[in-house]
């Protein structure tokens, strides 16, 4: 394993950071979240048109760049540094890979090039508050999270004409209010043939009601989706597709990208805190000169660097596993064993972000939690991500369960 980044990967990071420094400062972020879309369309157009971020990990066959999870993670790390609100997570990390894995050739050829160009934004709609479970991050996703045949969730039925119709409500859909395409997980088959399938719902469909919700983290806009006898298109050719397996695979990739994003945010808030304590004076000397403050910041630095290593490894492992799956001749003892490290890396990164954001607010004193300062935005990102993709202790508990860590035998101390 070569842990060094390639020249191309370094260029992706450098170019993206330069663009974001110019166009995505704290004031621009606050202005963007107040818009109807919840993000700056001009910035999204630049990210898509100039840098090709939406298609970064999509094959060139469908208009993508053909890179791996590693490059996608590096891009997310830079976006996380400035908390840039954009549909990249919902479109390129969650929805696009599902279409690539399960869609028909016609669906791929029609939708993926539009996603890669940034023309079409997509959102994954999972019933209830089950996104982390559906992605296989905090528990097995073979349960009834999509409805289970009972009231609630989203139900899919065939009409007399043979079309699929969706009924139900989804309360937490990232960028669901502005996405041009919804990928909806719905339950069908009742109790006897219970299964979860994915469906496509286009913007403006009859019976589709979308309402933007007030969220803790405004840089991650969410919406409530109501489906009232909405016509939908099945993702894939038949009902035998391994939806649960595809969601689990996407979950591991998403966890690696989210971990890198959290590391970027933690690194930035730590930088800003160090800058502040060097300037802020107390008792006639710089606040950062006190030994207690130095120790706290040193501990945070170690925590962030450890989280960065875990995030980079998760991105590499996910990319290597994908390469192994598409090239059977390739042999790698680590990745061929089915190791899933995304959730564990995400737990470490979210914990690092929560710690640095909390200390950042505290060390900034009274101004740290005010709307005028950006420190509180990072704290809300940490809390919001744990609500959506965690919490940390459940991410770790499920990783331990999957690794059979406590199935029996003695534990070394």
C-alpha positions as a printed NumPy array, in Angstrom:
array([[  0.   ,   0.   ,   0.   ],
       [  1.386,   3.393,  -1.043],
       [ -0.004,   5.98 ,   1.368],
       [  1.159,   8.951,  -0.681],
       [ -1.31 ,  10.952,  -2.739],
       [ -0.783,  11.175,  -6.47 ],
       [ -0.129,  14.454,  -8.244],
       [ -3.678,  14.329,  -9.603],
       [ -5.155,  13.911,  -6.116],
       [ -3.081,  16.787,  -4.761],
       [ -4.273,  18.924,  -7.665],
       [ -7.918,  18.129,  -6.891],
       [ -7.418,  19.273,  -3.31 ],
       [ -5.48 ,  22.424,  -4.256],
       [ -7.872,  23.557,  -6.992],
       [-10.96 ,  22.968,  -4.893],
       [ -9.508,  24.762,  -1.865],
       [ -8.608,  27.804,  -3.961],
       [-12.126,  27.987,  -5.391],
       [-13.804,  27.632,  -2.01 ],
       [-11.571,  30.247,  -0.392],
       [-12.729,  32.74 ,  -3.013],
       [-16.407,  31.871,  -3.145],
       [-17.445,  30.162,   0.09 ],
       [-16.558,  32.231,   3.136],
       [-18.715,  32.367,   6.295],
       [-20.896,  35.179,   4.924],
       [-21.467,  33.323,   1.655],
       [-22.457,  30.201,   3.594],
       [-24.998,  32.131,   5.649],
       [-26.439,  33.716,   2.518],
       [-26.605,  30.385,   0.682],
       [-28.567,  28.559,   3.374],
       [-31.224,  31.275,   3.32 ],
       [-31.98 ,  30.739,  -0.379],
       [-34.852,  28.582,  -1.611],
       [-32.47 ,  25.827,  -2.733],
       [-30.446,  25.878,   0.476],
       [-27.231,  26.288,  -1.493],
       [-25.636,  28.676,  -3.96 ],
       [-26.569,  27.528,  -7.506],
       [-23.664,  29.495,  -8.968],
       [-21.17 ,  27.718,  -6.703],
       [-22.735,  24.357,  -7.533],
       [-22.416,  25.158, -11.231],
       [-18.74 ,  25.975, -10.722],
       [-18.124,  22.784,  -8.745],
       [-19.815,  20.755, -11.466],
       [-18.754,  22.612, -14.6  ],
       [-15.182,  23.556, -13.714],
       [-14.194,  20.67 , -11.433],
       [-16.625,  17.882, -12.332],
       [-17.313,  16.972,  -8.693],
       [-20.742,  15.322,  -9.189],
       [-19.202,  12.878, -11.663],
       [-15.884,  12.446,  -9.877],
       [-16.507,   8.8  ,  -8.939],
       [-18.775,   7.917, -11.887],
       [-17.437,   5.968, -14.882],
       [-16.368,   7.871, -17.963],
       [-18.923,   5.838, -19.923],
       [-21.659,   7.875, -18.264],
       [-19.947,  11.243, -18.415],
       [-18.021,  10.917, -15.172],
       [-14.347,  11.418, -14.384],
       [-13.707,   7.787, -13.469],
       [-11.958,   8.4  , -10.155],
       [-12.413,   6.406,  -6.95 ],
       [-13.729,   6.941,  -3.436],
       [-10.344,   8.381,  -2.464],
       [-10.733,  11.391,  -4.753],
       [-14.347,  11.816,  -3.666],
       [-13.242,  11.786,  -0.025],
       [-10.578,  14.437,  -0.695],
       [-13.217,  16.646,  -2.324],
       [-15.549,  16.167,   0.633],
       [-12.744,  17.036,   3.031],
       [-12.305,  20.423,   1.356],
       [-16.062,  21.058,   1.287],
       [-16.197,  20.155,   4.971],
       [-13.539,  22.721,   5.839],
       [-15.84 ,  25.566,   4.822],
       [-19.16 ,  23.772,   5.488],
       [-20.083,  24.414,   1.868],
       [-23.798,  23.702,   1.382],
       [-24.218,  21.714,  -1.832],
       [-26.149,  18.693,  -3.143],
       [-22.923,  16.713,  -3.594],
       [-23.611,  14.316,  -0.714],
       [-27.18 ,  13.521,  -1.683],
       [-26.452,  13.381,  -5.419],
       [-22.958,  11.967,  -5.951],
       [-22.423,   9.994,  -2.745],
       [-25.861,   8.522,  -2.022],
       [-28.077,   8.531,  -5.126],
       [-25.702,   8.229,  -8.084],
       [-23.984,   5.006,  -6.924],
       [-27.37 ,   3.354,  -6.353],
       [-28.439,   4.138,  -9.912],
       [-25.106,   2.852, -11.169],
       [-25.41 ,  -0.39 ,  -9.191],
       [-29.096,  -1.199,  -9.73 ],
       [-30.393,   0.845, -12.648],
       [-31.12 ,  -0.479, -16.095],
       [-28.82 ,   0.512, -18.928],
       [-31.483,   2.936, -20.135],
       [-31.787,   4.539, -16.694],
       [-28.031,   4.865, -16.377],
       [-27.523,   6.349, -19.827],
       [-30.325,   8.873, -19.34 ],
       [-29.708,   9.952, -15.753],
       [-26.029,   9.496, -14.855],
       [-24.63 ,  11.894, -17.506],
       [-27.025,  14.581, -16.248],
       [-25.929,  13.894, -12.678],
       [-22.247,  13.976, -13.655],
       [-22.655,  17.348, -15.365],
       [-24.482,  18.864, -12.389],
       [-27.616,  19.412, -14.442],
       [-29.627,  16.976, -12.305],
       [-29.526,  16.815,  -8.518],
       [-30.853,  13.685,  -6.842],
       [-31.873,  12.803,  -3.292],
       [-32.28 ,   9.514,  -1.441],
       [-35.567,   9.231,   0.47 ],
       [-35.547,   6.645,   3.259],
       [-38.638,   6.353,   5.511],
       [-38.592,   7.589,   9.076],
       [-35.304,   8.419,  10.745],
       [-33.631,   5.293,   9.398],
       [-30.975,   6.619,   7.024],
       [-28.078,   5.231,   9.07 ],
       [-29.842,   1.863,   9.43 ],
       [-30.773,   1.679,   5.735],
       [-27.131,   2.307,   4.818],
       [-25.989,  -0.44 ,   7.178],
       [-24.004,   1.871,   9.453],
       [-25.663,   1.444,  12.862],
       [-27.389,  -1.901,  12.406],
       [-28.342,  -4.584,   9.954],
       [-30.502,  -3.213,   7.156],
       [-32.501,  -6.392,   6.553],
       [-35.285,  -5.25 ,   8.911],
       [-38.546,  -3.394,   8.403],
       [-37.12 ,   0.135,   8.196],
       [-38.951,   0.763,   4.879],
       [-42.378,   0.014,   6.326],
       [-42.475,  -3.688,   6.961],
       [-46.007,  -4.034,   5.612],
       [-47.459,  -2.037,   8.483],
       [-48.754,   1.52 ,   8.609],
       [-46.072,   4.119,   8.157],
       [-43.071,   4.305,   5.892],
       [-43.617,   4.201,   2.152],
       [-45.694,   1.542,   0.429],
       [-45.478,   0.621,  -3.257],
       [-48.319,  -1.033,  -5.179],
       [-48.999,  -1.845,  -8.79 ],
       [-51.998,  -0.165, -10.372],
       [-54.404,  -1.934, -12.706],
       [-52.449,  -0.514, -15.607],
       [-49.228,  -2.063, -14.321],
       [-47.635,   1.194, -13.132],
       [-46.066,   1.509,  -9.7  ],
       [-47.755,   3.904,  -7.256],
       [-46.2  ,   5.151,  -4.023],
       [-47.966,   6.106,  -0.796],
       [-46.451,   7.438,   2.408],
       [-44.188,  10.054,   3.913],
       [-40.471,  10.554,   4.473],
       [-39.487,  13.154,   7.062],
       [-35.734,  13.555,   6.592],
       [-34.586,  13.801,   2.987],
       [-31.299,  15.589,   2.412],
       [-31.841,  18.235,  -0.307],
       [-35.238,  16.677,  -0.963],
       [-36.948,  20.033,  -1.466],
       [-34.792,  21.023,  -4.439],
       [-33.666,  17.754,  -6.062],
       [-34.926,  17.099,  -9.562],
       [-34.968,  13.341,  -8.935],
       [-35.934,  11.349,  -5.852],
       [-34.698,   7.817,  -5.241],
       [-37.335,   6.455,  -2.866],
       [-37.013,   3.279,  -0.807],
       [-40.45 ,   1.667,  -0.491],
       [-41.906,  -1.533,   0.884],
       [-43.932,  -3.888,  -1.261],
       [-45.234,  -7.443,  -1.228],
       [-47.062,  -7.348,   2.113],
       [-46.103,  -9.904,   4.765],
       [-45.891, -12.952,   2.528],
       [-43.35 , -11.537,   0.03 ],
       [-42.   ,  -8.611,   2.006],
       [-39.172,  -6.738,   0.312],
       [-37.736,  -3.268,  -0.167],
       [-37.335,  -1.773,  -3.623],
       [-36.08 ,   1.546,  -4.987],
       [-38.178,   3.82 ,  -7.171],
       [-37.57 ,   6.989,  -9.169],
       [-39.869,   9.965,  -8.7  ],
       [-39.403,  13.006, -10.925],
       [-39.763,  16.602,  -9.844],
       [-43.328,  17.862, -10.357],
       [-44.976,  14.428, -10.254],
       [-48.701,  14.478,  -9.439],
       [-49.287,  13.811,  -5.751],
       [-45.737,  14.723,  -4.7  ],
       [-45.574,  17.29 ,  -1.886],
       [-42.212,  18.595,  -0.679],
       [-41.718,  20.944,   2.256],
       [-38.349,  22.174,   3.464],
       [-37.854,  21.564,   7.168],
       [-36.052,  23.607,   9.802],
       [-32.936,  21.62 ,  10.637],
       [-30.343,  21.957,  13.362],
       [-27.585,  22.196,  10.766],
       [-28.754,  24.662,   8.139],
       [-25.848,  23.756,   5.874],
       [-27.52 ,  20.341,   5.403],
       [-31.042,  21.285,   4.27 ],
       [-33.71 ,  18.632,   4.719],
       [-37.266,  18.21 ,   3.49 ],
       [-40.428,  16.288,   4.281],
       [-41.672,  14.291,   1.297],
       [-45.308,  13.228,   1.013],
       [-46.268,  10.69 ,  -1.646],
       [-49.982,  10.657,  -2.412],
       [-50.603,   8.028,  -5.07 ],
       [-47.48 ,   9.11 ,  -6.951],
       [-46.49 ,   7.354, -10.155],
       [-42.976,   5.957,  -9.885],
       [-40.462,   4.009, -11.935],
       [-38.811,   0.898, -10.538],
       [-35.019,   1.107, -10.355],
       [-33.737,  -1.882, -12.284],
       [-35.346,  -4.414, -14.563],
       [-37.159,  -6.617, -12.035],
       [-38.059,  -7.002,  -8.379],
       [-35.234,  -9.381,  -7.524],
       [-32.518,  -6.732,  -7.252],
       [-30.343,  -6.821,  -4.121],
       [-31.433,  -3.417,  -2.83 ],
       [-30.267,  -4.099,   0.714],
       [-26.8  ,  -5.118,  -0.47 ],
       [-26.513,  -2.061,  -2.715],
       [-27.544,   0.25 ,   0.123],
       [-24.998,  -1.36 ,   2.411],
       [-22.205,  -0.925,  -0.148],
       [-23.164,   2.698,  -0.723],
       [-23.277,   3.166,   3.049],
       [-19.65 ,   2.153,   3.443],
       [-18.583,   4.539,   0.678],
       [-20.735,   7.326,   2.118],
       [-19.257,   6.772,   5.575],
       [-15.723,   7.176,   4.187],
       [-16.696,  10.391,   2.391],
       [-18.515,  11.728,   5.456],
       [-15.546,  10.884,   7.665],
       [-13.255,  12.911,   5.407],
       [-15.746,  15.763,   5.404],
       [-15.904,  15.753,   9.222],
       [-12.1  ,  15.713,   9.394],
       [-11.957,  18.755,   7.113],
       [-14.412,  20.601,   9.346],
       [-12.536,  19.606,  12.516],
       [ -9.211,  20.687,  11.037],
       [-10.602,  24.08 ,  10.061],
       [-12.261,  24.842,  13.39 ],
       [ -9.038,  23.836,  15.161],
       [ -7.042,  26.207,  12.912],
       [ -9.418,  29.072,  13.691],
       [ -9.262,  28.357,  17.422],
       [ -5.452,  28.341,  17.43 ],
       [ -5.427,  31.646,  15.533],
       [ -7.814,  33.165,  18.064],
       [ -5.97 ,  32.103,  21.234],
       [ -2.74 ,  33.526,  19.798],
       [ -4.394,  36.946,  19.492],
       [ -6.777,  37.029,  22.46 ],
       [ -5.132,  38.412,  25.584],
       [ -6.063,  37.601,  29.149],
       [ -4.28 ,  38.822,  32.274],
       [ -1.841,  40.684,  30.067],
       [ -0.729,  37.732,  27.965],
       [ -1.954,  35.73 ,  24.974],
       [ -4.563,  33.145,  25.89 ],
       [ -2.668,  30.509,  23.939],
       [  0.422,  30.959,  26.091],
       [ -1.247,  29.288,  29.088],
       [ -0.127,  25.696,  29.501],
       [ -3.647,  24.374,  30.136],
       [ -4.819,  25.808,  26.81 ],
       [ -1.785,  24.374,  25.001],
       [ -2.517,  20.923,  26.391],
       [ -6.165,  21.056,  25.311],
       [ -5.242,  22.109,  21.789],
       [ -2.487,  19.497,  21.549],
       [ -4.963,  16.774,  22.495],
       [ -7.357,  18.016,  19.828],
       [ -4.593,  18.032,  17.217],
       [ -3.745,  14.392,  17.95 ],
       [ -7.434,  13.462,  17.785],
       [ -7.924,  15.184,  14.43 ],
       [ -4.82 ,  13.606,  12.899],
       [ -5.888,  10.151,  14.082],
       [ -9.335,  10.71 ,  12.573],
       [ -7.737,  11.849,   9.31 ],
       [ -5.677,   8.663,   9.104],
       [ -8.792,   6.565,   9.717],
       [-10.772,   8.477,   7.082],
       [ -8.033,   8.138,   4.468],
       [ -7.69 ,   4.433,   5.161],
       [-11.453,   3.947,   4.877],
       [-11.472,   5.742,   1.531],
       [ -8.554,   3.651,   0.269],
       [-10.091,   0.39 ,   1.516],
       [-13.434,   1.175,  -0.108],
       [-11.781,   2.067,  -3.405],
       [ -9.601,  -1.056,  -3.286],
       [-12.631,  -3.251,  -2.538],
       [-14.486,  -1.764,  -5.511],
       [-11.483,  -2.373,  -7.764],
       [-11.247,  -5.963,  -6.537],
       [-14.94 ,  -6.54 ,  -7.206],
       [-14.617,  -5.356, -10.803],
       [-11.33 ,  -7.16 , -11.379],
       [-11.487, -10.74 , -10.022],
       [ -7.86 , -11.327, -10.941],
       [ -6.794,  -8.788,  -8.332],
       [ -6.049, -10.304,  -4.95 ],
       [ -5.827,  -8.367,  -1.727],
       [ -6.166, -10.047,   1.646],
       [ -7.524,  -6.941,   3.316],
       [-10.186,  -5.86 ,   0.878],
       [-11.27 ,  -9.264,  -0.432],
       [-12.242, -10.306,   3.085],
       [-15.249,  -7.992,   2.987],
       [-13.879,  -5.651,   5.634],
       [-16.137,  -2.635,   6.226],
       [-14.242,   0.191,   7.884],
       [-16.307,   3.211,   6.829],
       [-18.552,   3.244,   9.888],
       [-15.638,   3.019,  12.298],
       [-13.791,   5.836,  10.543],
       [-16.956,   7.926,  10.593],
       [-17.331,   7.383,  14.34 ],
       [-13.783,   8.58 ,  14.973],
       [-14.195,  11.594,  12.69 ],
       [-17.516,  12.662,  14.193],
       [-16.061,  12.365,  17.675],
       [-13.091,  14.523,  16.636],
       [-15.388,  17.129,  15.097],
       [-17.605,  17.237,  18.155],
       [-14.591,  17.669,  20.452],
       [-12.904,  20.388,  18.373],
       [-16.157,  22.272,  17.788],
       [-17.038,  22.181,  21.491],
       [-13.593,  23.368,  22.543],
       [-13.639,  25.971,  19.771],
       [-16.866,  27.484,  21.067],
       [-15.58 ,  27.441,  24.636],
       [-12.16 ,  28.909,  23.886],
       [-13.714,  31.679,  21.793],
       [-15.583,  32.737,  24.917],
       [-18.843,  34.653,  24.706],
       [-18.653,  35.241,  20.961],
       [-18.213,  31.56 ,  20.076],
       [-21.891,  30.648,  20.133],
       [-23.246,  33.831,  18.553],
       [-24.642,  33.996,  15.017],
       [-21.927,  36.466,  14.055],
       [-19.189,  33.869,  14.545],
       [-18.778,  30.681,  12.501],
       [-17.741,  28.444,  15.423],
       [-21.336,  27.535,  16.211],
       [-21.886,  26.357,  12.633],
       [-19.25 ,  23.651,  13.103],
       [-20.8  ,  22.624,  16.406],
       [-24.181,  22.259,  14.702],
       [-22.619,  20.242,  11.887],
       [-21.164,  17.836,  14.46 ],
       [-24.487,  17.459,  16.269],
       [-26.501,  17.244,  13.057],
       [-24.312,  14.555,  11.512],
       [-24.579,  12.419,  14.631],
       [-28.364,  12.659,  14.438],
       [-28.345,  11.639,  10.775],
       [-25.549,   9.086,  10.591],
       [-24.736,   8.095,  14.163],
       [-24.551,   8.367,  17.061],
       [-20.901,   7.533,  17.594],
       [-21.486,   4.782,  20.139],
       [-23.903,   2.966,  17.808],
       [-21.509,   3.215,  14.881],
       [-18.808,   1.606,  17.005],
       [-21.123,  -0.979,  18.545],
       [-22.273,  -2.199,  15.135],
       [-18.7  ,  -2.274,  13.819],
       [-17.754,  -4.449,  16.811],
       [-20.773,  -6.678,  16.17 ],
       [-19.869,  -7.095,  12.506],
       [-16.296,  -7.98 ,  13.474],
       [-17.605, -10.537,  16.046],
       [-15.429,  -8.826,  18.613],
       [-17.417,  -9.989,  21.634],
       [-18.799, -13.324,  20.416],
       [-16.883, -15.255,  22.999],
       [-13.466, -16.129,  24.273],
       [-11.089, -14.106,  26.349],
       [-10.265, -10.5  ,  25.595],
       [ -6.621,  -9.495,  25.977],
       [ -5.95 ,  -6.688,  28.449]])
